[in-house]
mmCIF file of N, CA and C in Angstrom:
data_model
loop_
_atom_site.group_PDB
_atom_site.id
_atom_site.type_symbol
_atom_site.label_atom_id
_atom_site.label_comp_id
_atom_site.label_asym_id
_atom_site.label_seq_id
_atom_site.Cartn_x
_atom_site.Cartn_y
_atom_site.Cartn_z
ATOM 1 N N MET X 1 121.036 162.970 48.555
ATOM 2 C CA MET X 1 119.895 162.232 49.051
ATOM 3 C C MET X 1 118.795 163.221 49.396
ATOM 4 N N LYS X 2 117.582 162.738 49.326
ATOM 5 C CA LYS X 2 116.432 163.556 49.698
ATOM 6 C C LYS X 2 116.026 163.187 51.113
ATOM 7 N N ILE X 3 115.920 164.204 51.982
ATOM 8 C CA ILE X 3 115.464 164.011 53.345
ATOM 9 C C ILE X 3 114.040 164.561 53.411
ATOM 10 N N ARG X 4 113.098 163.724 53.867
ATOM 11 C CA ARG X 4 111.706 164.165 54.016
ATOM 12 C C ARG X 4 111.344 164.129 55.494
ATOM 13 N N TYR X 5 110.792 165.239 55.977
ATOM 14 C CA TYR X 5 110.392 165.370 57.377
ATOM 15 C C TYR X 5 108.874 165.328 57.464
ATOM 16 N N PHE X 6 108.361 164.644 58.459
ATOM 17 C CA PHE X 6 106.924 164.497 58.633
ATOM 18 C C PHE X 6 106.499 165.021 60.002
ATOM 19 N N ALA X 7 105.293 165.574 60.051
ATOM 20 C CA ALA X 7 104.624 166.007 61.290
ATOM 21 C C ALA X 7 105.554 166.870 62.152
ATOM 22 N N GLY X 8 105.756 166.492 63.412
ATOM 23 C CA GLY X 8 106.565 167.277 64.342
ATOM 24 C C GLY X 8 108.009 167.437 63.908
ATOM 25 N N ALA X 9 108.531 166.493 63.152
ATOM 26 C CA ALA X 9 109.906 166.618 62.644
ATOM 27 C C ALA X 9 109.991 167.752 61.627
ATOM 28 N N ALA X 10 108.970 167.884 60.777
ATOM 29 C CA ALA X 10 108.935 168.979 59.798
ATOM 30 C C ALA X 10 108.817 170.316 60.517
ATOM 31 N N GLU X 11 107.986 170.352 61.531
ATOM 32 C CA GLU X 11 107.821 171.586 62.295
ATOM 33 C C GLU X 11 109.138 171.989 62.962
ATOM 34 N N ALA X 12 109.815 171.042 63.590
ATOM 35 C CA ALA X 12 111.073 171.331 64.286
ATOM 36 C C ALA X 12 112.190 171.705 63.307
ATOM 37 N N ALA X 13 112.192 171.099 62.116
ATOM 38 C CA ALA X 13 113.220 171.403 61.113
ATOM 39 C C ALA X 13 112.913 172.689 60.354
ATOM 40 N N GLY X 14 111.644 173.116 60.386
ATOM 41 C CA GLY X 14 111.254 174.306 59.655
ATOM 42 C C GLY X 14 111.130 174.087 58.163
ATOM 43 N N ARG X 15 110.980 172.830 57.769
ATOM 44 C CA ARG X 15 110.838 172.477 56.355
ATOM 45 C C ARG X 15 110.302 171.066 56.238
ATOM 46 N N GLU X 16 109.793 170.736 55.077
ATOM 47 C CA GLU X 16 109.283 169.386 54.841
ATOM 48 C C GLU X 16 110.290 168.490 54.143
ATOM 49 N N GLU X 17 111.246 169.090 53.454
ATOM 50 C CA GLU X 17 112.306 168.273 52.844
ATOM 51 C C GLU X 17 113.524 169.116 52.546
ATOM 52 N N GLN X 18 114.618 168.411 52.319
ATOM 53 C CA GLN X 18 115.861 169.055 51.914
ATOM 54 C C GLN X 18 116.696 168.048 51.144
ATOM 55 N N GLN X 19 117.663 168.547 50.431
ATOM 56 C CA GLN X 19 118.566 167.721 49.632
ATOM 57 C C GLN X 19 119.964 167.800 50.230
ATOM 58 N N ILE X 20 120.628 166.675 50.340
ATOM 59 C CA ILE X 20 122.033 166.619 50.759
ATOM 60 C C ILE X 20 122.778 165.834 49.698
ATOM 61 N N ASP X 21 123.790 166.442 49.138
ATOM 62 C CA ASP X 21 124.547 165.811 48.058
ATOM 63 C C ASP X 21 125.811 165.171 48.604
ATOM 64 N N ASP X 22 125.623 164.077 49.324
ATOM 65 C CA ASP X 22 126.747 163.381 49.942
ATOM 66 C C ASP X 22 126.295 161.977 50.325
ATOM 67 N N SER X 23 127.225 161.055 50.407
ATOM 68 C CA SER X 23 126.963 159.713 50.902
ATOM 69 C C SER X 23 127.577 159.626 52.298
ATOM 70 N N LEU X 24 126.739 159.375 53.303
ATOM 71 C CA LEU X 24 127.169 159.387 54.697
ATOM 72 C C LEU X 24 126.680 158.136 55.401
ATOM 73 N N THR X 25 127.223 157.865 56.575
ATOM 74 C CA THR X 25 126.586 156.845 57.404
ATOM 75 C C THR X 25 125.343 157.473 58.028
ATOM 76 N N LEU X 26 124.422 156.644 58.450
ATOM 77 C CA LEU X 26 123.200 157.159 59.056
ATOM 78 C C LEU X 26 123.512 157.933 60.333
ATOM 79 N N GLY X 27 124.469 157.466 61.106
ATOM 80 C CA GLY X 27 124.855 158.172 62.337
ATOM 81 C C GLY X 27 125.387 159.568 62.052
ATOM 82 N N ILE X 28 126.235 159.700 61.044
ATOM 83 C CA ILE X 28 126.770 161.016 60.687
ATOM 84 C C ILE X 28 125.664 161.899 60.121
ATOM 85 N N LEU X 29 124.753 161.319 59.347
ATOM 86 C CA LEU X 29 123.626 162.088 58.833
ATOM 87 C C LEU X 29 122.789 162.631 59.985
ATOM 88 N N ARG X 30 122.472 161.799 60.959
ATOM 89 C CA ARG X 30 121.703 162.259 62.127
ATOM 90 C C ARG X 30 122.420 163.423 62.814
ATOM 91 N N GLN X 31 123.730 163.291 62.987
ATOM 92 C CA GLN X 31 124.529 164.330 63.639
ATOM 93 C C GLN X 31 124.482 165.629 62.840
ATOM 94 N N ARG X 32 124.648 165.552 61.541
ATOM 95 C CA ARG X 32 124.605 166.755 60.694
ATOM 96 C C ARG X 32 123.249 167.439 60.741
ATOM 97 N N LEU X 33 122.186 166.647 60.696
ATOM 98 C CA LEU X 33 120.844 167.227 60.744
ATOM 99 C C LEU X 33 120.607 167.918 62.086
ATOM 100 N N ALA X 34 121.057 167.300 63.169
ATOM 101 C CA ALA X 34 120.919 167.901 64.497
ATOM 102 C C ALA X 34 121.674 169.233 64.562
ATOM 103 N N GLU X 35 122.876 169.270 64.014
ATOM 104 C CA GLU X 35 123.669 170.504 64.007
ATOM 105 C C GLU X 35 122.993 171.589 63.167
ATOM 106 N N GLN X 36 122.417 171.216 62.044
ATOM 107 C CA GLN X 36 121.771 172.187 61.153
ATOM 108 C C GLN X 36 120.504 172.772 61.738
ATOM 109 N N HIS X 37 119.713 171.943 62.416
ATOM 110 C CA HIS X 37 118.367 172.359 62.797
ATOM 111 C C HIS X 37 118.196 172.706 64.273
ATOM 112 N N GLY X 38 119.198 172.497 65.105
ATOM 113 C CA GLY X 38 119.151 172.979 66.478
ATOM 114 C C GLY X 38 118.583 172.031 67.519
ATOM 115 N N ALA X 39 118.469 172.579 68.730
ATOM 116 C CA ALA X 39 118.141 171.787 69.914
ATOM 117 C C ALA X 39 116.749 171.162 69.861
ATOM 118 N N GLU X 40 115.746 171.904 69.430
ATOM 119 C CA GLU X 40 114.388 171.352 69.386
ATOM 120 C C GLU X 40 114.322 170.189 68.395
ATOM 121 N N PHE X 41 114.943 170.353 67.238
ATOM 122 C CA PHE X 41 114.951 169.269 66.257
ATOM 123 C C PHE X 41 115.701 168.063 66.813
ATOM 124 N N THR X 42 116.800 168.285 67.494
ATOM 125 C CA THR X 42 117.584 167.191 68.075
ATOM 126 C C THR X 42 116.732 166.392 69.060
ATOM 127 N N ARG X 43 115.934 167.090 69.866
ATOM 128 C CA ARG X 43 115.044 166.425 70.826
ATOM 129 C C ARG X 43 114.008 165.575 70.086
ATOM 130 N N VAL X 44 113.438 166.119 69.023
ATOM 131 C CA VAL X 44 112.443 165.384 68.234
ATOM 132 C C VAL X 44 113.105 164.197 67.524
ATOM 133 N N LEU X 45 114.266 164.436 66.927
ATOM 134 C CA LEU X 45 114.969 163.391 66.177
ATOM 135 C C LEU X 45 115.262 162.167 67.037
ATOM 136 N N ALA X 46 115.526 162.382 68.307
ATOM 137 C CA ALA X 46 115.828 161.265 69.211
ATOM 138 C C ALA X 46 114.660 160.289 69.329
ATOM 139 N N ARG X 47 113.440 160.759 69.063
ATOM 140 C CA ARG X 47 112.256 159.903 69.160
ATOM 141 C C ARG X 47 111.768 159.408 67.803
ATOM 142 N N CYS X 48 112.407 159.852 66.732
ATOM 143 C CA CYS X 48 111.933 159.542 65.377
ATOM 144 C C CYS X 48 112.467 158.207 64.859
ATOM 145 N N ALA X 49 111.656 157.600 64.012
ATOM 146 C CA ALA X 49 112.139 156.504 63.168
ATOM 147 C C ALA X 49 112.746 157.160 61.932
ATOM 148 N N VAL X 50 113.876 156.652 61.503
ATOM 149 C CA VAL X 50 114.519 157.156 60.288
ATOM 150 C C VAL X 50 114.606 155.985 59.317
ATOM 151 N N LEU X 51 113.913 156.120 58.201
ATOM 152 C CA LEU X 51 113.883 155.069 57.188
ATOM 153 C C LEU X 51 114.674 155.492 55.972
ATOM 154 N N VAL X 52 115.492 154.596 55.474
ATOM 155 C CA VAL X 52 116.271 154.841 54.261
ATOM 156 C C VAL X 52 115.685 153.956 53.171
ATOM 157 N N ASP X 53 115.105 154.595 52.174
ATOM 158 C CA ASP X 53 114.404 153.864 51.112
ATOM 159 C C ASP X 53 113.435 152.837 51.699
ATOM 160 N N GLY X 54 112.725 153.258 52.764
ATOM 161 C CA GLY X 54 111.696 152.419 53.372
ATOM 162 C C GLY X 54 112.186 151.410 54.390
ATOM 163 N N GLU X 55 113.485 151.396 54.694
ATOM 164 C CA GLU X 55 114.038 150.410 55.624
ATOM 165 C C GLU X 55 114.726 151.079 56.796
ATOM 166 N N ARG X 56 114.615 150.429 57.965
ATOM 167 C CA ARG X 56 115.386 150.883 59.128
ATOM 168 C C ARG X 56 116.794 150.322 59.010
ATOM 169 N N LEU X 57 117.768 151.175 59.222
ATOM 170 C CA LEU X 57 119.170 150.770 59.162
ATOM 171 C C LEU X 57 119.862 151.186 60.450
ATOM 172 N N GLY X 58 120.983 150.549 60.749
ATOM 173 C CA GLY X 58 121.797 150.942 61.893
ATOM 174 C C GLY X 58 122.607 152.186 61.575
ATOM 175 N N ASP X 59 123.099 152.839 62.615
ATOM 176 C CA ASP X 59 123.852 154.077 62.440
ATOM 177 C C ASP X 59 125.137 153.907 61.639
ATOM 178 N N ASP X 60 125.659 152.685 61.550
ATOM 179 C CA ASP X 60 126.888 152.447 60.779
ATOM 180 C C ASP X 60 126.620 152.218 59.297
ATOM 181 N N ALA X 61 125.357 152.095 58.915
ATOM 182 C CA ALA X 61 125.019 151.823 57.510
ATOM 183 C C ALA X 61 125.263 153.053 56.653
ATOM 184 N N ARG X 62 125.804 152.823 55.484
ATOM 185 C CA ARG X 62 126.043 153.903 54.534
ATOM 186 C C ARG X 62 124.732 154.235 53.834
ATOM 187 N N VAL X 63 124.432 155.539 53.753
ATOM 188 C CA VAL X 63 123.245 156.029 53.062
ATOM 189 C C VAL X 63 123.718 156.611 51.733
ATOM 190 N N PRO X 64 123.358 155.992 50.617
ATOM 191 C CA PRO X 64 123.823 156.493 49.326
ATOM 192 C C PRO X 64 123.224 157.860 48.999
ATOM 193 N N ASP X 65 123.928 158.615 48.180
ATOM 194 C CA ASP X 65 123.441 159.953 47.842
ATOM 195 C C ASP X 65 122.170 159.922 46.998
ATOM 196 N N THR X 66 121.770 158.751 46.507
ATOM 197 C CA THR X 66 120.538 158.606 45.728
ATOM 198 C C THR X 66 119.333 158.206 46.580
ATOM 199 N N ALA X 67 119.532 158.030 47.879
ATOM 200 C CA ALA X 67 118.485 157.520 48.771
ATOM 201 C C ALA X 67 117.436 158.585 49.104
ATOM 202 N N THR X 68 116.275 158.103 49.523
ATOM 203 C CA THR X 68 115.258 158.939 50.151
ATOM 204 C C THR X 68 115.192 158.547 51.615
ATOM 205 N N VAL X 69 115.374 159.527 52.482
ATOM 206 C CA VAL X 69 115.394 159.305 53.924
ATOM 207 C C VAL X 69 114.165 159.967 54.524
ATOM 208 N N ASP X 70 113.351 159.189 55.223
ATOM 209 C CA ASP X 70 112.154 159.703 55.874
ATOM 210 C C ASP X 70 112.380 159.797 57.377
ATOM 211 N N VAL X 71 112.081 160.970 57.948
ATOM 212 C CA VAL X 71 112.195 161.196 59.379
ATOM 213 C C VAL X 71 110.773 161.250 59.928
ATOM 214 N N LEU X 72 110.405 160.191 60.660
ATOM 215 C CA LEU X 72 109.026 159.987 61.093
ATOM 216 C C LEU X 72 108.913 159.993 62.610
ATOM 217 N N PRO X 73 108.287 161.015 63.192
ATOM 218 C CA PRO X 73 108.072 160.981 64.630
ATOM 219 C C PRO X 73 107.002 159.953 64.987
ATOM 220 N N PRO X 74 106.906 159.590 66.261
ATOM 221 C CA PRO X 74 105.852 158.659 66.664
ATOM 222 C C PRO X 74 104.477 159.281 66.371
ATOM 223 N N PHE X 75 103.582 158.468 65.895
ATOM 224 C CA PHE X 75 102.239 158.934 65.585
ATOM 225 C C PHE X 75 101.267 158.379 66.603
ATOM 226 N N ALA X 76 100.329 159.213 67.009
ATOM 227 C CA ALA X 76 99.261 158.764 67.912
ATOM 228 C C ALA X 76 98.007 158.547 67.063
ATOM 229 N N GLY X 77 97.154 157.757 67.533
ATOM 230 C CA GLY X 77 95.904 157.571 66.800
ATOM 231 C C GLY X 77 95.289 156.230 67.131
ATOM 232 N N GLY X 78 94.217 155.953 66.457
ATOM 233 C CA GLY X 78 93.561 154.712 66.753
ATOM 234 C C GLY X 78 92.798 154.176 65.593
#
């Protein structure tokens, strides 16, 4: 699956995207990303929306290895 990081999530992860060749639940994916990218990313991830192919899913949902996952922090603006 392709993971795309936006704004503060990209900054905390130190990259804008990465590839993971596995099918996981969303909860396990969140856990793996937190372990890979450290404490600052974990703090940011807790506030992010995570969309799988444009949809919000629960942590028990399976994310296929063909999916695109977007990690979107809250945006300010007007």
